[in-house]
mmCIF file of C-alpha atoms and ligand atoms in Angstrom:
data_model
loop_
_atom_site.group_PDB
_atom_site.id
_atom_site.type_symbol
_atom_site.label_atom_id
_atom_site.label_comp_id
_atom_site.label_asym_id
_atom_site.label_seq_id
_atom_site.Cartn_x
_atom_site.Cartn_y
_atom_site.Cartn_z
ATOM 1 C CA UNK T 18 -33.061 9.330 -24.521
ATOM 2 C CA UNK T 19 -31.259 6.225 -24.792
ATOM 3 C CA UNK T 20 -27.418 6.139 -25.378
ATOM 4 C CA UNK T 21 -27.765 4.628 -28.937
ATOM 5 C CA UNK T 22 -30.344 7.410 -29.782
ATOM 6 C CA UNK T 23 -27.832 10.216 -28.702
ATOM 7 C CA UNK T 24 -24.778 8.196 -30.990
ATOM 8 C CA UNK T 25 -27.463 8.427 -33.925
ATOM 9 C CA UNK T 26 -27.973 12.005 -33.366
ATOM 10 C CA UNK T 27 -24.874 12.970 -33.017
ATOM 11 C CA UNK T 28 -23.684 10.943 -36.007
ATOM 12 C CA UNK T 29 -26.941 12.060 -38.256
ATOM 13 C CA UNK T 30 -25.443 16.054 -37.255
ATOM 14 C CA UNK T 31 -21.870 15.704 -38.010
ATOM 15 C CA UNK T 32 -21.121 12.384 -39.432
ATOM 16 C CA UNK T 33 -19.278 8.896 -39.151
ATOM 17 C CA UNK T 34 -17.646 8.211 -35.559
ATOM 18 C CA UNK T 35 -14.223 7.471 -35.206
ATOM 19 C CA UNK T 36 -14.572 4.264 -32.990
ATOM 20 C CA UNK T 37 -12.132 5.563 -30.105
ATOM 21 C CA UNK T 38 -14.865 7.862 -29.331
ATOM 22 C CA UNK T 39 -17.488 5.283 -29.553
ATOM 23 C CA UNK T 40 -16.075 3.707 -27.331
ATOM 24 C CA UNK T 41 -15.078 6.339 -24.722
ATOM 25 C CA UNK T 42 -19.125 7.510 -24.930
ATOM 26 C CA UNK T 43 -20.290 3.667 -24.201
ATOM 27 C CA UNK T 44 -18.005 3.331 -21.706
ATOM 28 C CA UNK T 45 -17.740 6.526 -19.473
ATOM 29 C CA UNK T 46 -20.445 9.217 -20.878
ATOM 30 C CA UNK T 47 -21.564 10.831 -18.086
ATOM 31 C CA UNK T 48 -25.043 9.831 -17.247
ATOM 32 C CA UNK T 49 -25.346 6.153 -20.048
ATOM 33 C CA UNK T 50 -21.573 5.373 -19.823
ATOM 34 C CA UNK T 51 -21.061 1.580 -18.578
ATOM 35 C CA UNK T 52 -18.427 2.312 -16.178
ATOM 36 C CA UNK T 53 -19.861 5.222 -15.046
ATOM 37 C CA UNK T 54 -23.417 3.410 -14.147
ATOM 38 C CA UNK T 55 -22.548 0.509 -13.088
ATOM 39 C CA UNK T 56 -20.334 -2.138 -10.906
ATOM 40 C CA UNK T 57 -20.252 -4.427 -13.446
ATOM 41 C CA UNK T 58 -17.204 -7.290 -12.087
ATOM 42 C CA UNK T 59 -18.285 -10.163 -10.325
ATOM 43 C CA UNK T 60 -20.612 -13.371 -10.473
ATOM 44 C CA UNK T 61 -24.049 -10.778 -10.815
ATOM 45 C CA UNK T 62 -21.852 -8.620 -12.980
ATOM 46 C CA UNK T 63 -20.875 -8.775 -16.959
ATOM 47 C CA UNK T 64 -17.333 -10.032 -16.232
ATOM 48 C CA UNK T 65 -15.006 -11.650 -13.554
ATOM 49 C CA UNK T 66 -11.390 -10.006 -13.230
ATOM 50 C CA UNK T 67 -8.466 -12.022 -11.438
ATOM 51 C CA UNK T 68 -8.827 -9.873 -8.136
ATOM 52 C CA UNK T 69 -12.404 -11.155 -8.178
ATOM 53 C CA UNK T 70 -11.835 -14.467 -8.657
ATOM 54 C CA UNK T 71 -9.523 -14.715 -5.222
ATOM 55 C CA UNK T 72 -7.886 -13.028 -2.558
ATOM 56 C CA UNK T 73 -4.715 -14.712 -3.677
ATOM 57 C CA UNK T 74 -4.115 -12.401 -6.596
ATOM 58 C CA UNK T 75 -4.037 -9.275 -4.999
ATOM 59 C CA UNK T 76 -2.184 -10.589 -2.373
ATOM 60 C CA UNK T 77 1.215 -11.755 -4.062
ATOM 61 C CA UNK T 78 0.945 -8.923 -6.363
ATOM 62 C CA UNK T 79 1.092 -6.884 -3.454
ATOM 63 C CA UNK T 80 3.860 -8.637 -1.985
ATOM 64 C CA UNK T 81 6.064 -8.681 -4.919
ATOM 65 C CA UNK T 82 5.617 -4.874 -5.154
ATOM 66 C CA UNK T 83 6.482 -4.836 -1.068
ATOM 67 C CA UNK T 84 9.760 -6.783 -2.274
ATOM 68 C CA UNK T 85 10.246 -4.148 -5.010
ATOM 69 C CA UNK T 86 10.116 -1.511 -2.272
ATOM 70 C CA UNK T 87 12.458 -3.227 0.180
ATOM 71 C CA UNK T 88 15.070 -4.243 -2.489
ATOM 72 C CA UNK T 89 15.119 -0.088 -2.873
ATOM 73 C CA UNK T 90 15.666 0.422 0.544
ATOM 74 C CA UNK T 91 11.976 0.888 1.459
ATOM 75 C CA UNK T 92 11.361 4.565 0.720
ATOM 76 C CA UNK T 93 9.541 6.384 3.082
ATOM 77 C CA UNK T 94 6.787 8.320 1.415
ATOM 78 C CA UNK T 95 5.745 6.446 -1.454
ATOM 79 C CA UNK T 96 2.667 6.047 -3.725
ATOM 80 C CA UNK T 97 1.029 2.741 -4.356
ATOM 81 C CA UNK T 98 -1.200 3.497 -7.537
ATOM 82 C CA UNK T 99 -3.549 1.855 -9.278
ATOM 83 C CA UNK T 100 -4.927 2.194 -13.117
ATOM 84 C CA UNK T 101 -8.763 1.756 -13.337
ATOM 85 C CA UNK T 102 -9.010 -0.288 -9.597
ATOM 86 C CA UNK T 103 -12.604 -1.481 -10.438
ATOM 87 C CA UNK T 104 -14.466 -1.843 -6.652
ATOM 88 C CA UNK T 105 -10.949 -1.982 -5.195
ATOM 89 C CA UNK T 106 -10.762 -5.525 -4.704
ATOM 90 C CA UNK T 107 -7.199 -5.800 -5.771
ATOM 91 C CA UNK T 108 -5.841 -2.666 -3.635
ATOM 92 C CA UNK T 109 -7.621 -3.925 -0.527
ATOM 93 C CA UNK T 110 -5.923 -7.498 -0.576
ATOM 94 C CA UNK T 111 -2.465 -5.829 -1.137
ATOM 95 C CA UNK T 112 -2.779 -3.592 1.301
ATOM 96 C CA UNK T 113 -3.829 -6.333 3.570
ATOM 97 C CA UNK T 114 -0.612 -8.994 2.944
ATOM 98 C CA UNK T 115 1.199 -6.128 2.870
ATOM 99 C CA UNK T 116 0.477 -4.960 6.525
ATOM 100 C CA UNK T 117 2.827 -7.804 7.254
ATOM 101 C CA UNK T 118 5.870 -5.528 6.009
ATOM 102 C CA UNK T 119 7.598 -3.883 8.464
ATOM 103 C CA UNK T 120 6.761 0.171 8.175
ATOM 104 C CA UNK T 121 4.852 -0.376 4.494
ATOM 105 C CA UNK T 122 1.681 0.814 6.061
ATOM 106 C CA UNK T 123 3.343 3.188 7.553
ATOM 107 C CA UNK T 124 4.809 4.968 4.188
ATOM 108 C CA UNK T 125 2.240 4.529 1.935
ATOM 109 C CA UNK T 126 -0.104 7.165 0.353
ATOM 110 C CA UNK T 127 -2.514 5.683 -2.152
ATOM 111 C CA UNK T 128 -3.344 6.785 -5.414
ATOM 112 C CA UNK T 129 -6.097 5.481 -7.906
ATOM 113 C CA UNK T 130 -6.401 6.562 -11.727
ATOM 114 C CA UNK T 131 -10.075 5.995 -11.608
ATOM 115 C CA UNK T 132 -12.366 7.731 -14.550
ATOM 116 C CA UNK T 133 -15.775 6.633 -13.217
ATOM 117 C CA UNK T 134 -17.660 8.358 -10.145
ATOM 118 C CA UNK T 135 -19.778 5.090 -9.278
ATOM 119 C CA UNK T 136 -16.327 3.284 -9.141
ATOM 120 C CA UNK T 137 -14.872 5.541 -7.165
ATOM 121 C CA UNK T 138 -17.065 5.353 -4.877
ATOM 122 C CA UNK T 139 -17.514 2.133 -4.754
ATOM 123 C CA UNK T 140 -13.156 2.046 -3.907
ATOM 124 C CA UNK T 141 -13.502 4.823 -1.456
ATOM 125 C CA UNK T 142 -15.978 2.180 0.536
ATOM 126 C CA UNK T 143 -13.809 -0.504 0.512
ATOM 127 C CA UNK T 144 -10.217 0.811 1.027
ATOM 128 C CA UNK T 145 -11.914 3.594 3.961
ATOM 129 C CA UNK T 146 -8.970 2.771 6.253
ATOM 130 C CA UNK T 147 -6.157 3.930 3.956
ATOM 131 C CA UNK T 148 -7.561 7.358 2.808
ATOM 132 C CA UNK T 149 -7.271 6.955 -1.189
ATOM 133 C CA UNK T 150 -6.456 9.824 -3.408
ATOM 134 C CA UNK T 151 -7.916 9.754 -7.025
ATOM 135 C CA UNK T 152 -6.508 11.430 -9.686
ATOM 136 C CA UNK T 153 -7.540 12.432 -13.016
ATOM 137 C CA UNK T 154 -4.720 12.184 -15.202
ATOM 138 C CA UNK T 155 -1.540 10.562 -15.155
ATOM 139 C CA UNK T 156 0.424 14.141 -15.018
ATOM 140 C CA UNK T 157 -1.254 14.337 -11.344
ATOM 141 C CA UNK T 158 0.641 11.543 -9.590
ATOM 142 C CA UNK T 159 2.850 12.740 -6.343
ATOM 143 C CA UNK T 160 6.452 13.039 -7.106
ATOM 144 C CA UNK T 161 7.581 10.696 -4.862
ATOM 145 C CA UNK T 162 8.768 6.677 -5.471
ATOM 146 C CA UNK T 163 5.495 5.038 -7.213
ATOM 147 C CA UNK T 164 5.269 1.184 -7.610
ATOM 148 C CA UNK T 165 1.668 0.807 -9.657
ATOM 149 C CA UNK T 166 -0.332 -1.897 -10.025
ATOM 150 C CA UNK T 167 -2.780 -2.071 -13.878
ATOM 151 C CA UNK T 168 -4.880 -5.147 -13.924
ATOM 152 C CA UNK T 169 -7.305 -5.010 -17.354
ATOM 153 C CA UNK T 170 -7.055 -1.141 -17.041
ATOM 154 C CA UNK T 171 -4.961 -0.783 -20.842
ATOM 155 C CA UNK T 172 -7.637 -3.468 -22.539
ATOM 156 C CA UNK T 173 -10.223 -0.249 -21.672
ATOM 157 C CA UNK T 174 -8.865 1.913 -23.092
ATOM 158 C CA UNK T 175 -10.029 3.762 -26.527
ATOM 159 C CA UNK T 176 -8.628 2.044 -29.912
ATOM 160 C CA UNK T 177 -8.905 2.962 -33.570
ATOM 161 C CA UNK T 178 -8.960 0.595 -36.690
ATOM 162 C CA UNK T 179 -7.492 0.578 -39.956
ATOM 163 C CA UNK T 180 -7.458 -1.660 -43.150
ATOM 164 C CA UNK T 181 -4.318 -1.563 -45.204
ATOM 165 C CA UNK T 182 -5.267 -0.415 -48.594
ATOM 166 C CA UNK T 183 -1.635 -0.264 -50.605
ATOM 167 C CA UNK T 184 0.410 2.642 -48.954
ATOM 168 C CA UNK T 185 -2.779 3.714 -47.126
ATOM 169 C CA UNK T 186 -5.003 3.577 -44.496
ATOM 170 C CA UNK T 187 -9.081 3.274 -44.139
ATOM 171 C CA UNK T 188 -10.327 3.886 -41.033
ATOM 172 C CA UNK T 189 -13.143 1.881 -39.197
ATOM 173 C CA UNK T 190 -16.220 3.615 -38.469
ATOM 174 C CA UNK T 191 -19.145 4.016 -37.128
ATOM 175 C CA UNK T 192 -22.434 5.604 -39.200
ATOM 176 C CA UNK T 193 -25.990 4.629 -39.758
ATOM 177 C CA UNK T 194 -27.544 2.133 -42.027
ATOM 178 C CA UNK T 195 -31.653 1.522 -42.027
ATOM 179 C CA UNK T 196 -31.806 3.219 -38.800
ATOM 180 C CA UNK T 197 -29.308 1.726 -36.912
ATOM 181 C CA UNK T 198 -25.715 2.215 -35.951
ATOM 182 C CA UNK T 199 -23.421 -0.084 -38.349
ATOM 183 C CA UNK T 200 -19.451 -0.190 -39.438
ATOM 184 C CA UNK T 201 -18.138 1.374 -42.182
ATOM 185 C CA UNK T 202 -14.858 2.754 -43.762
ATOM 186 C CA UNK T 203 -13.279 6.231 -44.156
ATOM 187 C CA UNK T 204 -11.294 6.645 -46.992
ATOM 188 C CA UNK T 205 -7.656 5.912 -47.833
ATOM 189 C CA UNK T 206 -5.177 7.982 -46.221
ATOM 190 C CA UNK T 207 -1.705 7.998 -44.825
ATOM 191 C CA UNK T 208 -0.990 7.192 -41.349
ATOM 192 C CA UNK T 209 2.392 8.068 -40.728
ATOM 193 C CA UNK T 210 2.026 6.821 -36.656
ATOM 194 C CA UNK T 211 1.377 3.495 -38.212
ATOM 195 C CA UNK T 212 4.476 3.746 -41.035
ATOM 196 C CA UNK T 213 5.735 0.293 -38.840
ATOM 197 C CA UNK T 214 3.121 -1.715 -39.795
ATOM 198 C CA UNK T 215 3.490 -1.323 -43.600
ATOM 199 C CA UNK T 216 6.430 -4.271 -43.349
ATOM 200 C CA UNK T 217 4.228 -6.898 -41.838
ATOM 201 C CA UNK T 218 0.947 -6.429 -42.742
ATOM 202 C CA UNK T 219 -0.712 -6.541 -46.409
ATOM 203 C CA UNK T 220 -3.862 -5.145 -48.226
ATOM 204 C CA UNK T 221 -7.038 -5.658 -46.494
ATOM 205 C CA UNK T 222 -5.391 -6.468 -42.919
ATOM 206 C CA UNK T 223 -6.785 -4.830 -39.932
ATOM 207 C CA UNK T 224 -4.431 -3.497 -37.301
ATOM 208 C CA UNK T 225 -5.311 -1.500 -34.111
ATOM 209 C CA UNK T 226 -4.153 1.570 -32.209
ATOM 210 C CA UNK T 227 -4.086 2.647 -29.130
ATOM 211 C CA UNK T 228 -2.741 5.807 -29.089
ATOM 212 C CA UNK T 229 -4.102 6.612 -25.156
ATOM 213 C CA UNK T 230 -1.898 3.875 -24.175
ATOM 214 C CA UNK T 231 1.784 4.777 -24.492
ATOM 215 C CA UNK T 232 1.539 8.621 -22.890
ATOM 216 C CA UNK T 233 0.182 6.635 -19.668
ATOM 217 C CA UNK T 234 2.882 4.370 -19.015
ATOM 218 C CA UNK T 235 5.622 6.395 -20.558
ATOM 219 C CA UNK T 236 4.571 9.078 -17.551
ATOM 220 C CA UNK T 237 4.704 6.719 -14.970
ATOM 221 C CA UNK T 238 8.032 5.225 -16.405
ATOM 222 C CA UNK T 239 9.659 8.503 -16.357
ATOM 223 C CA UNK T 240 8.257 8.919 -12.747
ATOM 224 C CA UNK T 241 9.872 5.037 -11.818
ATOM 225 C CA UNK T 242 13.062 6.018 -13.271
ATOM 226 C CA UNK T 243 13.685 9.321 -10.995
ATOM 227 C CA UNK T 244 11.931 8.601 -8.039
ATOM 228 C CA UNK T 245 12.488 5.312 -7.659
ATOM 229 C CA UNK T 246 9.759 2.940 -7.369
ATOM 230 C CA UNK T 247 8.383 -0.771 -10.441
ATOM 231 C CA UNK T 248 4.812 -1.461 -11.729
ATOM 232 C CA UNK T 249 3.242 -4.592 -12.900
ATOM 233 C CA UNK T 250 0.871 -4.424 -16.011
ATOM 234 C CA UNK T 251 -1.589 -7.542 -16.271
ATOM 235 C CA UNK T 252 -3.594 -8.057 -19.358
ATOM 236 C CA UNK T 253 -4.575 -10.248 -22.358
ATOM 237 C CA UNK T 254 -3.395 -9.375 -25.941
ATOM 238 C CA UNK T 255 -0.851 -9.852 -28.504
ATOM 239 C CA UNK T 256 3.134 -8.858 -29.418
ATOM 240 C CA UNK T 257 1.553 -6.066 -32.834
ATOM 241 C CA UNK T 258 -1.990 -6.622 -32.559
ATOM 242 C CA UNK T 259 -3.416 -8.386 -35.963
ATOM 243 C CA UNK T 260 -7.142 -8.164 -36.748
ATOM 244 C CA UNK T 261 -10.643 -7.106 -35.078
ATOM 245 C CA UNK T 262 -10.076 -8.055 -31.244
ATOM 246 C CA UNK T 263 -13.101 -5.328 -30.226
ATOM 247 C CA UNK T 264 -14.880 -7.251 -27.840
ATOM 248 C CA UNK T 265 -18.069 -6.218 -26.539
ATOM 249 C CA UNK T 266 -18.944 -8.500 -23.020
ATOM 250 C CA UNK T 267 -22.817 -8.537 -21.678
ATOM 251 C CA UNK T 268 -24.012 -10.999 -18.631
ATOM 252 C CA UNK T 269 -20.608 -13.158 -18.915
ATOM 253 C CA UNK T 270 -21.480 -13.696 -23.295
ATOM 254 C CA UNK T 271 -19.585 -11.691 -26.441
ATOM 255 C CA UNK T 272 -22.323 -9.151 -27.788
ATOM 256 C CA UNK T 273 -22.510 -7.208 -30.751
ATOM 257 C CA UNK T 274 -20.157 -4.137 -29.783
ATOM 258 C CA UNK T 275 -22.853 -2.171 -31.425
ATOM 259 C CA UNK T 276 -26.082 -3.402 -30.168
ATOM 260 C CA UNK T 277 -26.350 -1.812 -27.377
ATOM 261 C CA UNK T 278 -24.011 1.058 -26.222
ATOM 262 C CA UNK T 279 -23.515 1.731 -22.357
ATOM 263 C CA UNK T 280 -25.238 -2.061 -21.791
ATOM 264 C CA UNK T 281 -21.695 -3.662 -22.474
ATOM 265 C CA UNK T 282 -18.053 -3.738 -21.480
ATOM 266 C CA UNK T 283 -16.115 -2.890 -24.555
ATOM 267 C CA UNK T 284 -12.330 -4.086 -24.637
ATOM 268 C CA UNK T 285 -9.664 -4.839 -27.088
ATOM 269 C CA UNK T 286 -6.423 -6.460 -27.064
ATOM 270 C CA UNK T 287 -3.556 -4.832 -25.790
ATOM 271 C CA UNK T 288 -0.326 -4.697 -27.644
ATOM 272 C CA UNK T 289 2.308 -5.494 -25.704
ATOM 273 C CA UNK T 290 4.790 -4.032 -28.468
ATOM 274 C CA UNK T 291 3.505 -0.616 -27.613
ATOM 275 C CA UNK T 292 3.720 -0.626 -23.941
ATOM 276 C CA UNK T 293 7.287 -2.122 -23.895
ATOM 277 C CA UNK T 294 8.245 0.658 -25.769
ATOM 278 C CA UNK T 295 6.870 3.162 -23.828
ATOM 279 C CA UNK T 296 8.511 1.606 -20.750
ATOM 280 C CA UNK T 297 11.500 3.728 -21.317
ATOM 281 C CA UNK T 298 14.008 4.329 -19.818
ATOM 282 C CA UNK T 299 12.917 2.067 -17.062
ATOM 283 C CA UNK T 300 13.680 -2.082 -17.778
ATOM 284 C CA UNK T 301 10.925 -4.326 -18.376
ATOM 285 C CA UNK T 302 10.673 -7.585 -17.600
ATOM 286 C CA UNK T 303 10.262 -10.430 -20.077
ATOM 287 C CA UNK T 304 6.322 -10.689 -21.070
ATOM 288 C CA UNK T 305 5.555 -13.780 -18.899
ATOM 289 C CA UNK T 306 1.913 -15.763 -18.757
ATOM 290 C CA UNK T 307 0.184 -14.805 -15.687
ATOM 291 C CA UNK T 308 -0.114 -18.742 -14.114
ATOM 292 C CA UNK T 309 3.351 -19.200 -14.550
ATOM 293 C CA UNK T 310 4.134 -15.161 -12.298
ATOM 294 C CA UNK T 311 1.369 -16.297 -10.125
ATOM 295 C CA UNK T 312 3.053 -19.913 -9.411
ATOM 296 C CA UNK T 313 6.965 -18.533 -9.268
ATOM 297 C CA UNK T 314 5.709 -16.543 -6.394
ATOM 298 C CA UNK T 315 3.900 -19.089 -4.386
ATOM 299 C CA UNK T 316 0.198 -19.252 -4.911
ATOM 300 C CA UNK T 317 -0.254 -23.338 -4.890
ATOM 301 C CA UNK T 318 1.453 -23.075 -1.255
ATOM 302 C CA UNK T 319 -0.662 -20.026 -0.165
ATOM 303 C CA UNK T 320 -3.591 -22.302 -1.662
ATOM 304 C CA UNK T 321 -3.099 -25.308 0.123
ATOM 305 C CA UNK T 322 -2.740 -22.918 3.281
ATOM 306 C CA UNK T 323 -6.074 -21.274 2.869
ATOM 307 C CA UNK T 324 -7.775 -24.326 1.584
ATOM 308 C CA UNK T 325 -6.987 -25.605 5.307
ATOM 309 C CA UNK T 326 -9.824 -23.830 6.931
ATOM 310 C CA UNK T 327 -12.502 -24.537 4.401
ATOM 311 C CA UNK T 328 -14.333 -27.062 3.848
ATOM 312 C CA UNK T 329 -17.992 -28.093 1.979
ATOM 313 C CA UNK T 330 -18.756 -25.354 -1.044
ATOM 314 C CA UNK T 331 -16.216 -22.744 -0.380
ATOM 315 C CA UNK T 332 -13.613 -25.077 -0.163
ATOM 316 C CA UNK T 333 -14.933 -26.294 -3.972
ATOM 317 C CA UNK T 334 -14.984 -22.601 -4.800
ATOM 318 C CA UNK T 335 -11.264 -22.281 -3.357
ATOM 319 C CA UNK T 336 -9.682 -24.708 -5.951
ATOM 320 C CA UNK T 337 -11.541 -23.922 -8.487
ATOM 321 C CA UNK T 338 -10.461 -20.102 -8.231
ATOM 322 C CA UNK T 339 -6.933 -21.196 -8.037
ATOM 323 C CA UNK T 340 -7.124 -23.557 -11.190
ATOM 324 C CA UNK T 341 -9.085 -20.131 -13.052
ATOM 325 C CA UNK T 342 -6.313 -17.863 -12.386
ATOM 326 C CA UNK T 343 -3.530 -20.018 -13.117
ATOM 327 C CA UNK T 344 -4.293 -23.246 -15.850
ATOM 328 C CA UNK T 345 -2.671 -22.107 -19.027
ATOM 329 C CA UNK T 346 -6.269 -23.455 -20.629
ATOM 330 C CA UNK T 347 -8.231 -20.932 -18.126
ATOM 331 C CA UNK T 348 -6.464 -17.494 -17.719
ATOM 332 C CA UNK T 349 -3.141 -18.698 -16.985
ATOM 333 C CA UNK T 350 -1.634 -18.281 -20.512
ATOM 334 C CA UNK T 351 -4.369 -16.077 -21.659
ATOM 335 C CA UNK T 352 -3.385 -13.115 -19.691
ATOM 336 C CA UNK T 353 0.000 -12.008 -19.298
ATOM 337 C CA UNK T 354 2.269 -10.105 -17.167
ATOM 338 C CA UNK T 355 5.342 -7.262 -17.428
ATOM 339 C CA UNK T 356 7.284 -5.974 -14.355
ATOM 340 C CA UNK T 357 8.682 -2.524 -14.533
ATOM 341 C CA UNK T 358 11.946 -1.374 -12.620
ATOM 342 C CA UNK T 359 14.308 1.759 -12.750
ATOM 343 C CA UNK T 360 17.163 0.603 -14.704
ATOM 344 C CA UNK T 361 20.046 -1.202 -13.136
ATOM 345 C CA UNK T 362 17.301 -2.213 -9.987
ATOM 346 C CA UNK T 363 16.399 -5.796 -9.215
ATOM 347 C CA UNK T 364 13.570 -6.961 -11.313
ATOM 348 C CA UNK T 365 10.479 -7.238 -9.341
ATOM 349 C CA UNK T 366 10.220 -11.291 -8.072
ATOM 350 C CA UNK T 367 8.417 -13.749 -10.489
ATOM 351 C CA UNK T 368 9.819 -12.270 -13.251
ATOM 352 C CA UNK T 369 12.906 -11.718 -15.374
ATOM 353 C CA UNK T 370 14.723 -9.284 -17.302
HETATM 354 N N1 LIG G 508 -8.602 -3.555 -12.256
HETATM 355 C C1 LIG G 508 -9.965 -3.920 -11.947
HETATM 356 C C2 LIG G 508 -10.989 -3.404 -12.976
HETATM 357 C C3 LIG G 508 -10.700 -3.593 -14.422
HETATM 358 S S1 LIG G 508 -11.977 -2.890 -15.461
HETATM 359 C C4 LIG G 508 -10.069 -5.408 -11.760
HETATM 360 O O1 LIG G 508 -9.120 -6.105 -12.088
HETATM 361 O O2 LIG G 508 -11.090 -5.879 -11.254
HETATM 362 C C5 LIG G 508 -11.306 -1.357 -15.995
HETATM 363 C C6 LIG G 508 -11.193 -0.278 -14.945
HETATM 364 O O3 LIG G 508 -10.590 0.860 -15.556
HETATM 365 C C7 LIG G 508 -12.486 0.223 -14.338
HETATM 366 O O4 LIG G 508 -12.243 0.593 -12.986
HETATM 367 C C8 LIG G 508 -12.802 1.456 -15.203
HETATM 368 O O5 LIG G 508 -13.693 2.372 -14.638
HETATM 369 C C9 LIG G 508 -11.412 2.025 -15.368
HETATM 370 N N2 LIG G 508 -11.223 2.867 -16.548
HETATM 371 C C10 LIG G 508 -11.594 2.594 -17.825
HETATM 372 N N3 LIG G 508 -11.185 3.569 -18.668
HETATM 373 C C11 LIG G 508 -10.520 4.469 -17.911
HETATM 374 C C12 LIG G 508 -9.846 5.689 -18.199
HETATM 375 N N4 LIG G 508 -9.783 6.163 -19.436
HETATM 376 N N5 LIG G 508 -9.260 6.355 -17.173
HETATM 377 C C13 LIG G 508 -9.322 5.876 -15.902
HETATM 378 N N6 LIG G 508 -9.945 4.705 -15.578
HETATM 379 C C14 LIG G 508 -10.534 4.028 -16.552
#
């Protein structure tokens, strides 16, 4: 039985889907989920992330968390955590600029939020010299100083949609027309979690939320702010999120989010309104476009230093990776960046307060 046939059965027993659990079945049911079948970053893959794209990313994101961890007087345990590592690309190129700090190898215990078994197996294989933990929630994180690294891990996760309709609410969902699985709309209701957006939307605007979001971040803020410890949160999305941004992503093209459940990566926009709340009590940074981070920190002279011992293809390859992460036409503007300290610390470098 085919993912879509199991949605239609389970919708033809007890009715219209809400679409965060659409899209928690496509993405990580057990045996059809995408994550949970698949590796799906990379050239072969559906999608390319940043850590994909080059070594440099992971590197001076790992670096800027080392400074973090020296300007706090380089805590001895600590956790370095990741949110949804995909095959651990990221982690592995921290870990390895990182072994340049003195004792940071030393302290560190590593801990990945990772919901798919495939994944985290496919981590475990590449990060086998540093003896990962994986956790399943949040809640399970050591109680020790944490600086955590999410790169596209909040664009994953589960929204819902509404249309304004006066005072009310209609939910987007997801039922069956001639056979197949199709949109629709619940009826009007109130909403009180989304009482903010009455004052800048109007009727028949769509709005998103994700309520998985906040709890996440909030947790790990809360850890930050008594143990010690910053985070940096890359991803692509708006200040209050404004229409349909569900985004369904097959073999590098947009699909039909519907089509084909478990066959595509489904993401949405995150709103960056949201998670700055939920940063407190720690201090976030200003939301700053990822090219702009990436260059404060040094990545056209870490470039130009690699690009010495290439040459031919890879050396093509090379420049062209460094104009993809950072050209404000490519993903340079497109995704963003926050930085997350304990209040009164020093912002994490390539950012500001
Ligand atoms: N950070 C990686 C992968 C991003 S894709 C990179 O930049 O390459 C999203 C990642 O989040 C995947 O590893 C996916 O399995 C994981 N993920 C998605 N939803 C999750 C959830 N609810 N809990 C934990 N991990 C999740």
């Amino acid at each position: 039985m085919s993912l879509s046939d199991i949605l239609i059965s389970q919708i033809t027993s007890q009715g219209p889907m809400r679409l965060d659990s659409y899209m928690t079945t496509c993405l990580l049911h057990p045996e059809h989920g995408y994550y949970t079948t698949r590796t799906p970053f990379g050239a072969a893959g559906d999608f390319i992330t940043a850590p994909e794209i080059s070594q440099m990313f992971g590197e001076l994101v790992g670096l800027s968390l080392a400074q973090a961890w020296l300007d706090q007087g380089a805590p001895k345990p600590f956790t370095l955590a990741e949110l949804g590592p995909g095959r651990g690309t990221l982690m592995s190129d921290a870990l390895r600029a990182c072994s340049k700090v003195d004792g940071f190898i030393d302290a560190v215990e590593i801990t990945m939020l990772e919901a798919s078994p495939a994944l985290r197996a496919t981590q475990a294989k590449t990060l086998t010299d540093f003896d990962p933990q994986w956790i399943d929630t949040i809640e399970d994180l050591p109680k020790q100083p944490t600086y955590f690294i999410a790169n596209e891990f909040f664009d994953a996760l589960p929204i819902r949609q509404f249309i304004r309709d006066g005072a009310n609410w209609r939910e987007r969902q997801i039922g069956i027309q001639d056979g197949v699985l199709a949109f629709g709309l619940g009826p009007a209701q109130s909403q009180p979690a989304l009482e903010h957006r009455i004052e800048d939307t109007k009727d028949g605007d769509l709005i998103e939320d994700c309520a998985a979001a906040a709890p996440i971040l909030s947790t790990l803020c809360e850890r930050i702010n008594s143990h010690g410890g910053a985070g940096l949160v890359f991803d692509y999305g708006d200040w209050r999120t404004l229409g349909d941004t569900l985004q369904a992503i097959q073999g590098h093209a947009t699909a039909d989010p519907l089509a084909a459940p478990g066959h595509s990566d489904l993401t949405a926009h995150v709103d960056f309104e949201a998670l700055l709340r939920a940063t407190v009590p720690c201090t976030p940074s200003r939301i700053t476009p990822q090219g702009v981070f990436l260059e404060r920190l040094g990545i056209t002279p870490r470039a130009q230093a690699l690009a010495q011992t290439l040459s031919g293809e890879a050396l093509e390859t090379h420049v062209a990776a460094h104009r993809r992460l950072t050209h404000p036409q490519e993903m340079g503007n497109l995704f963003k960046v926050f930085g997350i300290v304990p209040e009164g610390k020093a912002m994490l470098p390539g950012l500001e307060v």
